[in-house]
XYZ file of C-alpha atoms in Angstrom:
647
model
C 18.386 -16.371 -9.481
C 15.374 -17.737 -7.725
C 15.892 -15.510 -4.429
C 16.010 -12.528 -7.106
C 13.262 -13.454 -8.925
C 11.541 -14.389 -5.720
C 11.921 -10.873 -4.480
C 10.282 -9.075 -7.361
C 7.741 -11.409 -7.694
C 6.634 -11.202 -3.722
C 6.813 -7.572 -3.734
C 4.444 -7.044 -6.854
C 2.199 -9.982 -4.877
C 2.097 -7.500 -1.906
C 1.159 -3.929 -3.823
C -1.764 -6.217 -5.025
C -2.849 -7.051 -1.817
C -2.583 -3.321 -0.554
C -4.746 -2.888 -3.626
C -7.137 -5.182 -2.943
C -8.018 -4.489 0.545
C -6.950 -0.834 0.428
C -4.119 -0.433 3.115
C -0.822 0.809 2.661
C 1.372 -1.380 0.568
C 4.392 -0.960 3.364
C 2.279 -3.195 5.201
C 2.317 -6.316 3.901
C 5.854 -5.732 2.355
C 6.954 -5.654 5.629
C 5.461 -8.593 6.579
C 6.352 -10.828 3.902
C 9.773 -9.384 4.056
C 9.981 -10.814 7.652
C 8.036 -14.016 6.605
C 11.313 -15.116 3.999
C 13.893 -13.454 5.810
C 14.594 -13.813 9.688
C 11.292 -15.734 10.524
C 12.095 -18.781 8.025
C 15.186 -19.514 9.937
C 11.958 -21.240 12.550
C 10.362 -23.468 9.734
C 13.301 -23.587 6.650
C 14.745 -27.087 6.775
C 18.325 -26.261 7.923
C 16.946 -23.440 9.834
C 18.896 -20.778 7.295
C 17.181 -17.678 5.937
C 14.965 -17.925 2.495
C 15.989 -14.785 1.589
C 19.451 -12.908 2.920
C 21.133 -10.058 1.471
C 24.054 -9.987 2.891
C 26.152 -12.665 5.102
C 29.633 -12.577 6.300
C 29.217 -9.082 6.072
C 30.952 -9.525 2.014
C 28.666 -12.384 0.955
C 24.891 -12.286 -0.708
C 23.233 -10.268 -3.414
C 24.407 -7.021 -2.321
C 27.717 -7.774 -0.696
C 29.736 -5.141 1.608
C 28.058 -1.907 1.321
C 26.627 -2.318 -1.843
C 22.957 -2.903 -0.819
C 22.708 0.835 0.895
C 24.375 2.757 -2.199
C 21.147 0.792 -4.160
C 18.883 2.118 -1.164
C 20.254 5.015 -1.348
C 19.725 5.930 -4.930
C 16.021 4.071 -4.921
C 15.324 6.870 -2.399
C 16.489 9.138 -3.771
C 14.040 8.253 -7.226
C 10.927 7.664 -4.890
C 11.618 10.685 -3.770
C 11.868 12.843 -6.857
C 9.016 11.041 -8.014
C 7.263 12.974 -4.894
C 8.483 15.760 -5.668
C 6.656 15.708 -9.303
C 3.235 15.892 -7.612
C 3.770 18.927 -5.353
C 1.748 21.510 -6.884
C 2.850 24.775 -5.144
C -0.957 25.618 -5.908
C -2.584 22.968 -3.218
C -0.354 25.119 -0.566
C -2.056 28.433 -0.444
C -3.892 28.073 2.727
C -2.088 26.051 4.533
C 1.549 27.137 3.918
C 2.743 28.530 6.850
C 1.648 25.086 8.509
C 3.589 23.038 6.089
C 6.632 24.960 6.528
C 6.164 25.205 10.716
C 5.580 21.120 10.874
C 9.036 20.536 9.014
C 10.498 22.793 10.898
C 9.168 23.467 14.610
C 7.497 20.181 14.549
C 11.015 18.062 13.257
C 12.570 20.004 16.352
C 10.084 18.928 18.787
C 10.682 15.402 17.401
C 14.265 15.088 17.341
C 14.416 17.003 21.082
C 11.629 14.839 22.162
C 11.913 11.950 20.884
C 15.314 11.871 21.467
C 14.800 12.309 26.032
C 12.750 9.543 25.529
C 14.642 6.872 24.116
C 17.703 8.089 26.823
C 15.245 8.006 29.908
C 12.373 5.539 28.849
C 14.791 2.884 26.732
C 17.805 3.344 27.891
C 19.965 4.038 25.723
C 23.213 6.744 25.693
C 22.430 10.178 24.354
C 24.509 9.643 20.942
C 22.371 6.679 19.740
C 19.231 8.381 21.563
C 19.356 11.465 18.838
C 20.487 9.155 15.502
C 17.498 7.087 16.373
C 14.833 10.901 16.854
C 16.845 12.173 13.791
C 15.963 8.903 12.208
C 12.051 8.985 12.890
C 11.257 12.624 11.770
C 10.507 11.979 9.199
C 6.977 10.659 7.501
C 6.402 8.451 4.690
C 4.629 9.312 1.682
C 4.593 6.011 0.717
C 2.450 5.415 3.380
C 0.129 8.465 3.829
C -0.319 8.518 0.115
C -2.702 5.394 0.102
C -4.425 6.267 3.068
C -5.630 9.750 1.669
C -7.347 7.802 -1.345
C -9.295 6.028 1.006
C -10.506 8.869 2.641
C -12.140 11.928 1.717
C -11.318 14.436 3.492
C -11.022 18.827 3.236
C -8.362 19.806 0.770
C -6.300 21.481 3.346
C -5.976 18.315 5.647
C -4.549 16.292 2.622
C -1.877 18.890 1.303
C -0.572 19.225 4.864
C -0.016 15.428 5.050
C 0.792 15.313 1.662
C 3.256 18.036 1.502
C 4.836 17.303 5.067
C 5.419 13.719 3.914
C 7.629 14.305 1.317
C 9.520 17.371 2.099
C 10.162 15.958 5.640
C 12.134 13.107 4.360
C 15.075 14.912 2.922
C 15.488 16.679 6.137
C 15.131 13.902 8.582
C 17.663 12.129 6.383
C 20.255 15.401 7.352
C 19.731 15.179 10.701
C 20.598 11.920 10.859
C 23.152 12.063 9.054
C 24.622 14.710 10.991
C 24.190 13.139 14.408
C 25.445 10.378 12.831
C 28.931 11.855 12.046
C 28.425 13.757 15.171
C 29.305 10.057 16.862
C 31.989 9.243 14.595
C 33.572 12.549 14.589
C 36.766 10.559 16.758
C 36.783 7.570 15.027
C 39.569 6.912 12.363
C 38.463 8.036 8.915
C 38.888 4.598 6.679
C 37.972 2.349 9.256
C 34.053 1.425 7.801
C 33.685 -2.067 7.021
C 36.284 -3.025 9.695
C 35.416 -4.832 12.354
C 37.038 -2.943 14.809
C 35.804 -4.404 18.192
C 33.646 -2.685 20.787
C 34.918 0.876 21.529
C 35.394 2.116 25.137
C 32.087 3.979 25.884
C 33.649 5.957 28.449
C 36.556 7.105 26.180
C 34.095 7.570 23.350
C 31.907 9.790 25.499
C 34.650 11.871 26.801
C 36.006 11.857 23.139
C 32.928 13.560 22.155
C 32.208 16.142 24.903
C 35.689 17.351 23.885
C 35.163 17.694 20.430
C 31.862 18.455 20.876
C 32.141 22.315 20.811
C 33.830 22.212 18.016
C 31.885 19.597 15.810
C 28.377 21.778 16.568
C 29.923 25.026 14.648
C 31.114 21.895 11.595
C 27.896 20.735 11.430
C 26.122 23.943 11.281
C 28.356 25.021 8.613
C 27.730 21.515 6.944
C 23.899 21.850 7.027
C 23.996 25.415 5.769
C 26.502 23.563 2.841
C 23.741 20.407 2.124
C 21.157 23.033 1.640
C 22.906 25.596 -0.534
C 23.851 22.471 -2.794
C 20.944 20.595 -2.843
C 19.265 23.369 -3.922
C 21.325 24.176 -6.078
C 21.886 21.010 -7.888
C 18.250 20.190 -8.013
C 16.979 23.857 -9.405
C 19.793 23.288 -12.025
C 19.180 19.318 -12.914
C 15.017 20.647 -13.414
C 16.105 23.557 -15.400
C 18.523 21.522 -17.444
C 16.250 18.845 -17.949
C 12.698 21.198 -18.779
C 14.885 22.927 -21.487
C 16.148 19.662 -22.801
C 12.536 18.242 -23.497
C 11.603 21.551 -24.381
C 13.828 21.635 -27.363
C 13.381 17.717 -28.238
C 17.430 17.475 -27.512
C 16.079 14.099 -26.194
C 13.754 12.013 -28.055
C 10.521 10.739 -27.058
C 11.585 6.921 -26.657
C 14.564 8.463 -24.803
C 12.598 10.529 -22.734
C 12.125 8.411 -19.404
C 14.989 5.982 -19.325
C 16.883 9.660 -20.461
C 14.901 11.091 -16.797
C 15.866 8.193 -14.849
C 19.815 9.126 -15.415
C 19.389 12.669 -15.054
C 17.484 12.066 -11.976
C 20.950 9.511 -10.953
C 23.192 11.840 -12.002
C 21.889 15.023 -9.934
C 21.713 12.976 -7.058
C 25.240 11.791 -7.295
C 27.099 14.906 -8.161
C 25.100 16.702 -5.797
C 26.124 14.181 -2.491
C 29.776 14.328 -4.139
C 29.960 17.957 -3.109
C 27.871 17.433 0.067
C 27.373 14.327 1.637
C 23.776 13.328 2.160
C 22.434 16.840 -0.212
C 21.096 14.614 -2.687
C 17.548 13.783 -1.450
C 17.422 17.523 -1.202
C 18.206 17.481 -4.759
C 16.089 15.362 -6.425
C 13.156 16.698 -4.501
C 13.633 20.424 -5.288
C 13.947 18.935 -9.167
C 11.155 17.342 -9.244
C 9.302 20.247 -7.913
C 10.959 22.659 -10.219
C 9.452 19.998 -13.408
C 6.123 19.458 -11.415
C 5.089 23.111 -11.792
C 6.233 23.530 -14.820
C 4.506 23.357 -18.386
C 6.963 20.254 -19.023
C 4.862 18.149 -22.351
C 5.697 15.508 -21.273
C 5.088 15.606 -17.452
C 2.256 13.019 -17.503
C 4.144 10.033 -18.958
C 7.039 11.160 -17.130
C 5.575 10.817 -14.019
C 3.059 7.206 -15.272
C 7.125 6.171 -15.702
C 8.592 7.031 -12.457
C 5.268 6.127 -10.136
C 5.788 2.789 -12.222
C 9.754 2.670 -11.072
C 8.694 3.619 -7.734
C 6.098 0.711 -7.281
C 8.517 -1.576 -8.464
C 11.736 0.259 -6.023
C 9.507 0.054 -2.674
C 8.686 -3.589 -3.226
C 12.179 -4.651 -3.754
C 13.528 -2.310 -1.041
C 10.908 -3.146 2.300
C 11.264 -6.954 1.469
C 15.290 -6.652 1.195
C 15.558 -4.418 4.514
C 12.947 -6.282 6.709
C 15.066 -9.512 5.586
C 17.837 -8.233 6.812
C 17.543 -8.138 10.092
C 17.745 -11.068 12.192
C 15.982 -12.892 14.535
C 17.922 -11.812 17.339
C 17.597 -7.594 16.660
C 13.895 -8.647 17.023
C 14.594 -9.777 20.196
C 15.982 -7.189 20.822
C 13.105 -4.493 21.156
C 10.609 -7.244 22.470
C 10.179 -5.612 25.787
C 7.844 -3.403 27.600
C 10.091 -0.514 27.155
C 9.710 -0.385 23.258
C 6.068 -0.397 24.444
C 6.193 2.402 26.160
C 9.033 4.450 23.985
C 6.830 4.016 20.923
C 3.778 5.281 22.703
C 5.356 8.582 23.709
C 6.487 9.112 20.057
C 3.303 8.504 18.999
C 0.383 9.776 21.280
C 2.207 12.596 23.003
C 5.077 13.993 21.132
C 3.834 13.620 17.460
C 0.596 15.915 18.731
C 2.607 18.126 20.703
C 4.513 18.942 17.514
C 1.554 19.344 15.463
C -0.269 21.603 18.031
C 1.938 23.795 18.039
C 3.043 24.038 14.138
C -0.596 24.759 13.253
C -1.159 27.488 16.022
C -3.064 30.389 14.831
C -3.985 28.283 11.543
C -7.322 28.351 10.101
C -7.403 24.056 11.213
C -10.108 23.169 13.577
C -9.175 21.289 16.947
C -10.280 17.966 15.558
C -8.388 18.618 12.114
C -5.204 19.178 14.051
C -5.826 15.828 16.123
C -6.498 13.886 13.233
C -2.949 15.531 11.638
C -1.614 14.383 14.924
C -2.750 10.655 14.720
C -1.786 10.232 11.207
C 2.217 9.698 11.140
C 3.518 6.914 9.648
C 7.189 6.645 9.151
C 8.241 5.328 5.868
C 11.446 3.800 3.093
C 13.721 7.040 4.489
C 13.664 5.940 8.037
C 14.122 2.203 7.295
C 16.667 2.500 4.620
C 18.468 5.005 6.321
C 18.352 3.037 9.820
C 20.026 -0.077 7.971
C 22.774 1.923 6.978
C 23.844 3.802 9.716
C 22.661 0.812 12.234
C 24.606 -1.508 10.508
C 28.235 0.939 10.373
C 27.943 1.700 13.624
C 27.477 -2.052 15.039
C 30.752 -3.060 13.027
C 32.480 0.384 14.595
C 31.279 -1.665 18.079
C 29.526 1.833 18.995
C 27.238 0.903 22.282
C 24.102 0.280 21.990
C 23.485 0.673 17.881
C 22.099 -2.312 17.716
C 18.890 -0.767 18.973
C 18.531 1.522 16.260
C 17.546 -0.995 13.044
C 15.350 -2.990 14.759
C 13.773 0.178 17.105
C 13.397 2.292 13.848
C 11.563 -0.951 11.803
C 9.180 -1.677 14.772
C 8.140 1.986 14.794
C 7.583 1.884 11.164
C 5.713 -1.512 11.729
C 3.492 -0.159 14.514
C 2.480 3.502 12.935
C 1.545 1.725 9.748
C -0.145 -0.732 11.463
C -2.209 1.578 13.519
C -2.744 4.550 10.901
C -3.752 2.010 8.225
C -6.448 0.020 10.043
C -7.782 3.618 12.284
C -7.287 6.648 10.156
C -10.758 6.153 8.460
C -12.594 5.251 12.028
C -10.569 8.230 13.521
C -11.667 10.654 10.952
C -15.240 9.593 11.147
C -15.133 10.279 15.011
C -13.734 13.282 14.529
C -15.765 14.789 11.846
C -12.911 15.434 9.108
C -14.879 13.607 6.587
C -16.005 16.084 3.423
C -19.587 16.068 4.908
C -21.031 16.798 1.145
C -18.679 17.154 -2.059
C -19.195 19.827 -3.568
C -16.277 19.497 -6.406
C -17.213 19.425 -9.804
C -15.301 17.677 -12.697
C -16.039 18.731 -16.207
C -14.730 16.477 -19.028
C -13.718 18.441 -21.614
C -11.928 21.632 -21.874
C -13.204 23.682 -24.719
C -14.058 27.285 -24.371
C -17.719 26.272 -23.218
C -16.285 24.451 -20.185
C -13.600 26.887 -19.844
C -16.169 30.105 -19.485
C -18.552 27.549 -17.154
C -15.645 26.830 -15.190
C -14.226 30.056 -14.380
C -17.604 30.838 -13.347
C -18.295 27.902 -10.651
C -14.903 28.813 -9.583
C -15.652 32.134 -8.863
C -18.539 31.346 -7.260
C -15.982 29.548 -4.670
C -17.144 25.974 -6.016
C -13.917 23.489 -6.927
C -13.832 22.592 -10.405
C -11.210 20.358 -12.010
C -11.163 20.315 -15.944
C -10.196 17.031 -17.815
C -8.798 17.088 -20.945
C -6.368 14.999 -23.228
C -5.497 18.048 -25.197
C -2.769 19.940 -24.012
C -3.529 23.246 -25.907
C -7.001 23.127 -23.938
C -5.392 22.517 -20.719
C -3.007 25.469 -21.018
C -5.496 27.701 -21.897
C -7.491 26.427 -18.436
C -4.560 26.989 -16.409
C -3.644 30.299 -17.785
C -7.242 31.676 -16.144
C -6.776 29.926 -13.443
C -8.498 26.874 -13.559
C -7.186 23.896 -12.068
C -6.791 21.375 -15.516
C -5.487 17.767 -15.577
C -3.955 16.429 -19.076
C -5.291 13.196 -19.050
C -7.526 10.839 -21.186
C -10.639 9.168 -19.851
C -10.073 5.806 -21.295
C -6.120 5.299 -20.857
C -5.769 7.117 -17.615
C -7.046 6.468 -13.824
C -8.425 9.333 -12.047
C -9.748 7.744 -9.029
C -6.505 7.051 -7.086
C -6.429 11.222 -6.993
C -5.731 12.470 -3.680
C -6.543 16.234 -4.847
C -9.986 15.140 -6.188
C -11.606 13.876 -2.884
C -13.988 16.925 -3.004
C -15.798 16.457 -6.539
C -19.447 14.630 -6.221
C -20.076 16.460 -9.704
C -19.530 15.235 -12.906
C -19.821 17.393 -16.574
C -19.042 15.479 -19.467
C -19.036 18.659 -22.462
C -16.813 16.670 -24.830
C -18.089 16.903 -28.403
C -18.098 13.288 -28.376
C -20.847 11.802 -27.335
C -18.718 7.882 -27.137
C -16.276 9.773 -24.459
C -19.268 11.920 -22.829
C -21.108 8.168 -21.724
C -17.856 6.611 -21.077
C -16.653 9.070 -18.550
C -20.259 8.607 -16.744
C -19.916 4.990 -16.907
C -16.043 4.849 -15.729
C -16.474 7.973 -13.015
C -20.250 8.063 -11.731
C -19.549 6.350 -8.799
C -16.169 7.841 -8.006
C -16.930 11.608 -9.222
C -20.536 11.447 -9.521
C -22.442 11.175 -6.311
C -24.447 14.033 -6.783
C -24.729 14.093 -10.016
C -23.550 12.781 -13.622
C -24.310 15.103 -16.363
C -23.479 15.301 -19.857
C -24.676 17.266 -23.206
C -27.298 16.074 -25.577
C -26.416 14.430 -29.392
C -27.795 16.203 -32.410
C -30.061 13.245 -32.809
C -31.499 13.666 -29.557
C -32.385 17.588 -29.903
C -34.050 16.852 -33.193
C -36.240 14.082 -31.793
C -36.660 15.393 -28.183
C -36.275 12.161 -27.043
C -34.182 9.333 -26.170
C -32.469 10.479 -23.106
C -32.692 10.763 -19.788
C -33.481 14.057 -18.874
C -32.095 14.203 -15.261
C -28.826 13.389 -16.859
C -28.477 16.048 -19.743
C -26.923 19.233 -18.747
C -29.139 21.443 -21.705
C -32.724 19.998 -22.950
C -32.031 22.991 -25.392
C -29.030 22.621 -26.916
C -25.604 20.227 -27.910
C -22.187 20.656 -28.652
C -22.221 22.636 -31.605
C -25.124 25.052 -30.194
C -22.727 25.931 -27.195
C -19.410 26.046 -29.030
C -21.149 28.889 -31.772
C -23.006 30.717 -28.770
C -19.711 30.924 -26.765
C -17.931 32.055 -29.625
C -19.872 34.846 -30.372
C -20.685 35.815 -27.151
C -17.978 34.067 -24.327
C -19.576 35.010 -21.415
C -21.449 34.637 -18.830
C -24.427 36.866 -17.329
C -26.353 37.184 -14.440
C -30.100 38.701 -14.006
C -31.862 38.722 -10.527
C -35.232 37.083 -10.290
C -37.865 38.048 -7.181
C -40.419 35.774 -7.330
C -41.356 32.892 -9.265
C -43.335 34.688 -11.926
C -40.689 37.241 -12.563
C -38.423 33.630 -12.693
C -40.316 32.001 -14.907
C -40.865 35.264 -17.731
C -37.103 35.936 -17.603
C -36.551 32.062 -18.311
C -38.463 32.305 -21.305
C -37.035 35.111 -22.651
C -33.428 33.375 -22.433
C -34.854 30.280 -24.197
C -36.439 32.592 -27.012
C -32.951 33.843 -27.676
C -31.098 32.301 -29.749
C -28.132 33.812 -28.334
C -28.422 32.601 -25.154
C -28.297 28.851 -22.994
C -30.013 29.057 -19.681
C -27.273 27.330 -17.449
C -27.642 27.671 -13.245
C -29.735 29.396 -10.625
C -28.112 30.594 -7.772
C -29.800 31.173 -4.872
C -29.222 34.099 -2.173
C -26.558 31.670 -0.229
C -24.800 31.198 -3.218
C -26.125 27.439 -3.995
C -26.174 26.735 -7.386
C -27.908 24.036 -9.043
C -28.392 23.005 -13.251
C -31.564 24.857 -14.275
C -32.511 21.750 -16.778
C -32.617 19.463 -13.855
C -35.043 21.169 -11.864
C -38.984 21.468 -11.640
C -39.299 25.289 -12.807
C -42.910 24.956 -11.999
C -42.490 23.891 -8.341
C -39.018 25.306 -7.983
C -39.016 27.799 -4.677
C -37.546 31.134 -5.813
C -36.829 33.792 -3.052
C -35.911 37.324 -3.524
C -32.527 37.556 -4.903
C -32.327 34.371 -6.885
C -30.055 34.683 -10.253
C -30.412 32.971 -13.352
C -27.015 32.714 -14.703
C -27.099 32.284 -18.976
C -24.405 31.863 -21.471
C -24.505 34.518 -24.227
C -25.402 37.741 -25.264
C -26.428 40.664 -22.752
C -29.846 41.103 -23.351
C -32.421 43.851 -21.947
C -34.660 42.379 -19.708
C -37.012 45.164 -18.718
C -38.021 45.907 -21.876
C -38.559 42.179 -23.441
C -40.530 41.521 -20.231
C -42.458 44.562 -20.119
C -43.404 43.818 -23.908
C -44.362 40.476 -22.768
C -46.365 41.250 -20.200
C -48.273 43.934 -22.383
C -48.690 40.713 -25.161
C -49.895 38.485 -22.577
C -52.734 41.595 -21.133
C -53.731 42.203 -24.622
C -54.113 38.531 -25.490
C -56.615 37.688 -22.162
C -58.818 41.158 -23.001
């Protein structure tokens, strides 16, 4: 009971050290996994392990096979919980890239990788391509908390994003199909049995017989994991979306109700094809992720919660169970060297070439290139098949658990302690953000919204209203459901761009609490929120560099914009023409004054600016909320007032 308590309680203690000094929780899971598991067999008092799942091969707290069925269904819920957050939306640039880097760049991996463990390590082409099949893949886990840290272009972080996740199910094929590609001669119902070492010779020549034959199986099997994983998962979101749709489920139901949905896809769908249910449950979550699901938020507050808890159980179990001697194993220059070529010349190679012709700059695709961190797929998966092949006696699969760990060791390591450094040499950094954030999502910030956005500026709309959000996201406007005081917005990967913040709530308690909780984070250029009815009676009692109308509050805008929802633009040529046109907007009661926009498109808040000192070029526009009004004829009347009043 202690060791299981223990276990829980150390992995939690690690997440908060990730936290707390911002580096990939992997990390010190790893670590601390090593520290009670093979490394306390050099300071525990009968030199035994703290913590050991599994002894004598049936002995321990997951005994016989038992601990990799629990691996594999934790996977398989970290990964549908990935799945939830892949917006097909962040993908529109960038694609063709995400689909050529699982793809071309997993070939390139598994070819390349695969030579260089056979000529560089050693080892015999069979265990050489389970060990490339093996590292494919990249962890989310891992590049997840890295992107928070960094702010970088949009593009950059769906591409690592996006590759992360929907790499793992396919790495996990491949390896499984080199794996049975080795055991294709070996007695079915022998796992488990300690069978002795096998002849390597016989095995080889085994397998270059078969070997014909077994290619045109496994092609037909891959074709058969794909077909039913996405089949299975398409069906298990559909069937799910329609069940919370029509409240079959209740609401306290609703995520324990998920969890065994999310069990029971993955099961039936690995029953029909063995390994097809990581495809599954990713292609599921997906389906739910961009759908109009109610209940998507809490659903996926539940399953980031189950994840947290799954990876800190899992790294700590796996890294204790391997002993001191696999260690020993890989402590050699050639693990030096094998590691470097996976990392420095064929992860770039593969990247270089998926992203040819792509709108990436050179130093984009090297930073893509220098962040790949392999993740809970390749470990988990390595213990398994590692371990089954060691008790088949298959030559030289002892390498793989321990190789596979080290690499995922030494890419976290190295992306987690360079990744910012590397993107500041490189220049990836968001050099300015530009994003803006409005709080609120009422038809005001809806109409101001859809403007910035067509004027190519990225705006994210906050709401805890769902009607509000729909409404955003049926014209187009990106929209998170989400409530200022319950919910955290700063671990958002997507929302790296915004240095603007709008609060346009008709509350004036949430307004100042979303400055105070998200000025730093969002705000960096500026923190802006509407005026009280007290303070447009009085004209005072705010700071006027942090109101976003001098003119008018919530109720103002909301009857303006119902009567008139739009927006208009009028072209200004010099400051005098600026200035009359100005007045005229503020003289109608119709009408807000909102932006200027200058002839490169910049666009700043008119009530923040100087208007007497403001510069104003020919072809400036003064953008206004409100009714269509006649310019040349209230200015020419104007000007005739203002003649008449100096003779």
């Amino acid at each position: 009971m202690l060791e299981l308590a223990g276990i829980i309680i150390l992995g939690i203690f690690a997440q908060w050290i990730a936290w707390k000094f911002k580096i990939p929780a992997i990390l010190p899971l790893i670590l601390i996994g090593l520290a009670v598991g093979p490394l306390s067999t050099f300071y525990s008092e009968d030199g035994t392990q703290w913590i050991q799942p599994i002894w004598n091969k049936n002995e321990g707290f997951f005994p016989g096979e038992s601990l990799f069925y629990f691996v594999s269904l934790a996977i398989g819920i970290i990964l549908f919980e990935g799945g939830l957050t892949l917006k097909i939306g962040e993908i529109k640039k960038v694609g063709g890239v995400i689909g050529k880097l699982i793809s071309l760049g997993a070939i390139i991996t598994f070819f390349g990788a695969g030579v260089a463990a056979h000529y560089f390590f050693g080892l015999d082409w069979q265990i050489s391509f389970l060990f490339s099949g093996l590292i494919i893949v990249t962890g989310p886990t891992v590049i997840t908390p890295i992107l928070r840290n960094i702010p970088l272009r949009k593009d950059i972080s769906a591409v690592l994003k996006w590759e992360g996740i929907l790499i793992d199910p396919i790495g996990a094929l491949v390896a499984v199909l080199v794996f049975g590609f080795i055991t294709v001669n070996i007695p079915a119902g022998t796992f488990g049995d300690n069978l002795g070492t096998i002849d390597a010779a016989k095995l080889s020549g085994n397998l270059g017989a078969e070997g014909a034959s077994y290619t045109k199986h496994a092609l037909i099997e891959f074709g058969k994991i794909i077909v039913i994983g996405f089949a299975f998962g398409l069906a298990g979101g559909f069937a799910m979306y329609h069940a919370v749709k029509r409240k079959v489920i209740p609401h306290y139901l609703l995520n324990v109700a998920s969890l065994s949905i999310v069990l029971l896809i993955f099961v039936l769908s690995d029953l029909f094809a063995h390994e097809s249910g990581l495809l599954a449950v990713v292609v599921m979550g997906m389906y739910l992720g961009n759908s109009d699901l109610p209940n998507l938020k809490e659903l996926l507050y539940f399953k980031e919660s189950l994840s947290v808890l799954l990876i800190s159980i899992l790294f700590i179990l796996l890294s204790a169970n391997i002993s001191v001697e696999d260690l020993l194993l890989i402590y050699n220059w050639k693990t030096a060297v094998l590691f470097a070529v996976i990392i420095f010349v064929i992860r770039p190679i593969g990247v270089f070439l998926s992203t040819a012709g792509s709108n990436l700059s050179t130093n984009e695709k090297i930073f893509i290139s220098w962040v790949g961190p392999r993740g809970i797929v390749a470990a988990g998966i390595a213990s398994l098949f590692g371990t089954k092949l060691v008790e088949l006696g298959v030559p030289g699969a002892e390498y793989i658990t321990p190789l596979v760990f080290g690499l995922v060791l030494v890419t976290v390591l190295l992306n987690a302690t360079t990744a910012r450094l590397v993107a500041s040499l490189l220049g990836v950094f968001l050099k300015k953000s530009e994003g803006i954030m409005i709080i609120g999502g009422s038809r005001v910030s809806r109409l101001i919204a859809s403007y910035l956005q067509k004027n190519d500026r990225h705006v994210v709309l906050v709401d805890s209203n769902r009607e509000n959000i729909e409404k955003a996201k049926e014209l187009g406007i990106e929209a998170i459901n989400a409530n200022i005081y319950n919910d955290d917005l700063s671990d958002n990967i997507e929302l790296s761009d915004v240095g603007y913040l709008l609060s346009m709530t008709g509350n004036d308690e949430i307004n100042r609490q979303a400055m105070t909780r998200y000025r730093e984070r969002f705000g960096e250029n500026g923190t802006f929120r509407l005026m009280t009815s007290e303070e447009l009676l009085k004209k005072s009692g705010f700071n006027k560099d942090e109101v976003f109308s001098n003119t008018h509050d919530f109720l103002r805008f909301t009857e303006v914009a119902r009567d008139y929802p739009s927006i208009q633009e009028i072209e200004v040529n010099d400051h005098s023409m600026f200035l009359r046109i100005l007045e005229v907007i503020r003289d109608n009661k119709d009408a807000i004054p909102l932006f200027i926009k200058n002839p490169e498109g910049h666009i700043e808040l008119l009530d923040t600016l100087s208007e007497t000192e403001l510069a104003v070029e020919d072809g400036t526009i003064i953008a206004y909320l409100g009714k269509p009004i006649d310019f040349e004829d209230v200015v020419t009347a104007k000007m005739e007032d203002s003649d008449e009043e100096k003779s």
